[in-house]
XYZ file of C-alpha atoms in Angstrom:
117
model
C -1.786 -16.092 9.929
C -5.100 -14.422 8.049
C -4.775 -13.477 4.790
C -5.167 -10.093 2.916
C -7.014 -8.946 0.481
C -6.799 -6.813 -2.086
C -7.286 -2.860 -1.120
C -7.512 -3.825 2.578
C -5.089 -1.053 4.330
C -2.677 -2.244 7.052
C 0.366 -1.164 8.688
C 3.239 -2.642 7.311
C 6.249 -2.340 10.290
C 9.340 -0.710 7.859
C 11.658 0.677 11.241
C 14.654 -1.404 10.237
C 14.715 -0.086 6.664
C 18.185 1.128 4.991
C 18.540 5.153 3.901
C 15.827 6.453 1.504
C 13.299 3.558 1.963
C 10.439 4.081 4.707
C 11.606 4.428 7.582
C 8.521 3.728 10.414
C 5.171 1.947 10.980
C 3.389 3.158 7.487
C -0.153 2.994 6.443
C -0.369 1.062 3.398
C -2.668 -1.102 0.168
C -2.308 -4.375 -0.102
C -2.777 -4.424 -3.768
C -2.655 -8.145 -4.380
C -5.241 -11.565 -3.831
C -4.623 -13.738 -0.767
C -4.063 -16.818 -3.102
C -0.995 -15.324 -4.445
C 1.682 -16.396 -2.057
C 1.649 -19.835 -1.232
C 1.567 -20.838 3.199
C 5.156 -21.339 2.878
C 6.066 -18.342 1.261
C 3.706 -15.789 3.448
C 4.608 -12.115 1.265
C 2.182 -9.638 0.409
C 2.170 -6.913 -2.351
C 1.575 -3.524 -0.793
C 1.767 -0.002 -2.011
C 2.284 2.165 0.763
C 0.230 5.862 2.146
C 1.747 9.559 2.606
C 0.002 12.642 3.317
C 3.043 14.240 1.761
C 1.136 15.490 -1.688
C 4.883 16.168 -2.609
C 5.851 12.533 -3.064
C 2.908 11.471 -5.372
C 3.372 11.680 -8.271
C 0.986 12.597 -10.432
C 0.413 9.526 -12.897
C 1.917 7.107 -10.456
C -0.768 8.095 -7.372
C -4.069 7.950 -5.930
C -5.893 10.340 -4.023
C -7.373 8.644 -1.198
C -10.231 10.963 0.744
C -11.445 10.218 4.242
C -14.621 8.359 3.336
C -15.977 5.619 7.098
C -14.869 2.703 4.666
C -11.393 3.828 4.566
C -11.141 5.497 8.159
C -8.586 8.636 6.544
C -8.342 11.255 8.527
C -7.483 13.735 5.783
C -6.747 13.270 2.335
C -3.732 10.576 1.403
C -1.664 9.112 -1.347
C -1.668 5.601 -2.709
C 2.454 5.275 -3.866
C 1.613 2.776 -6.874
C 5.331 3.787 -8.010
C 6.842 2.580 -4.316
C 5.286 -1.898 -5.079
C 7.003 -3.549 -2.403
C 6.706 -7.263 -1.462
C 6.657 -6.810 2.805
C 7.428 -9.552 5.294
C 3.408 -11.048 6.575
C 4.818 -10.820 9.693
C 5.569 -6.976 9.278
C 2.042 -6.369 8.125
C -0.734 -5.560 11.297
C -3.961 -5.952 9.292
C -7.320 -3.275 9.966
C -10.759 -3.712 9.526
C -10.324 -0.306 6.630
C -9.951 -0.550 3.047
C -9.876 2.068 -0.212
C -12.845 1.397 -3.000
C -11.873 -1.144 -5.497
C -11.968 1.702 -8.284
C -9.099 3.026 -6.380
C -7.562 -0.467 -6.261
C -8.048 -0.855 -9.890
C -6.515 2.459 -10.566
C -3.429 1.873 -8.214
C -2.291 -1.423 -10.327
C -3.114 0.041 -14.048
C -0.120 2.931 -12.347
C 1.989 0.000 -11.277
C 1.544 -1.744 -14.557
C 2.959 1.750 -16.097
C 5.255 1.827 -13.473
C 7.395 -1.088 -14.669
C 6.836 -0.783 -18.183
C 3.328 -3.047 -18.674
C 1.074 -0.072 -19.371
C-alpha cells in the first residue's frame, strides 16, 4: 500500500457512515506524515474538505482557493474540527496537495480544537 503524506488531497470513502457523519465519497486533506502509523496499523489522519461555507467554523477551518497544485475548481474549506482517523483502505490517492502554510494552519487548528492550543 502506498504511503500518504501531510498536505496531500485524497478521496475518502465514508459511504457507510452513521447519521450526522459524512456519508459519501469526499475529498479530504492528509494531516499526518506517512511514518506515524506502523504498517500493521494502516490508517491515515484526515480533515474533510467542503464547499459549504456554512459548515466552516471560522477559527477552525482553512479556506482553500483553487490553484494548479491543489486541483480545486472553487473555494473550499478544510474542516479542522472534523479531524478523523480513517482506514487507509478507504482512501484513494490523488496528485493534488495544499500549500505547506495551509497544512500548518490546519494542524494548529486541530490542536486548538482538542484543547492543546
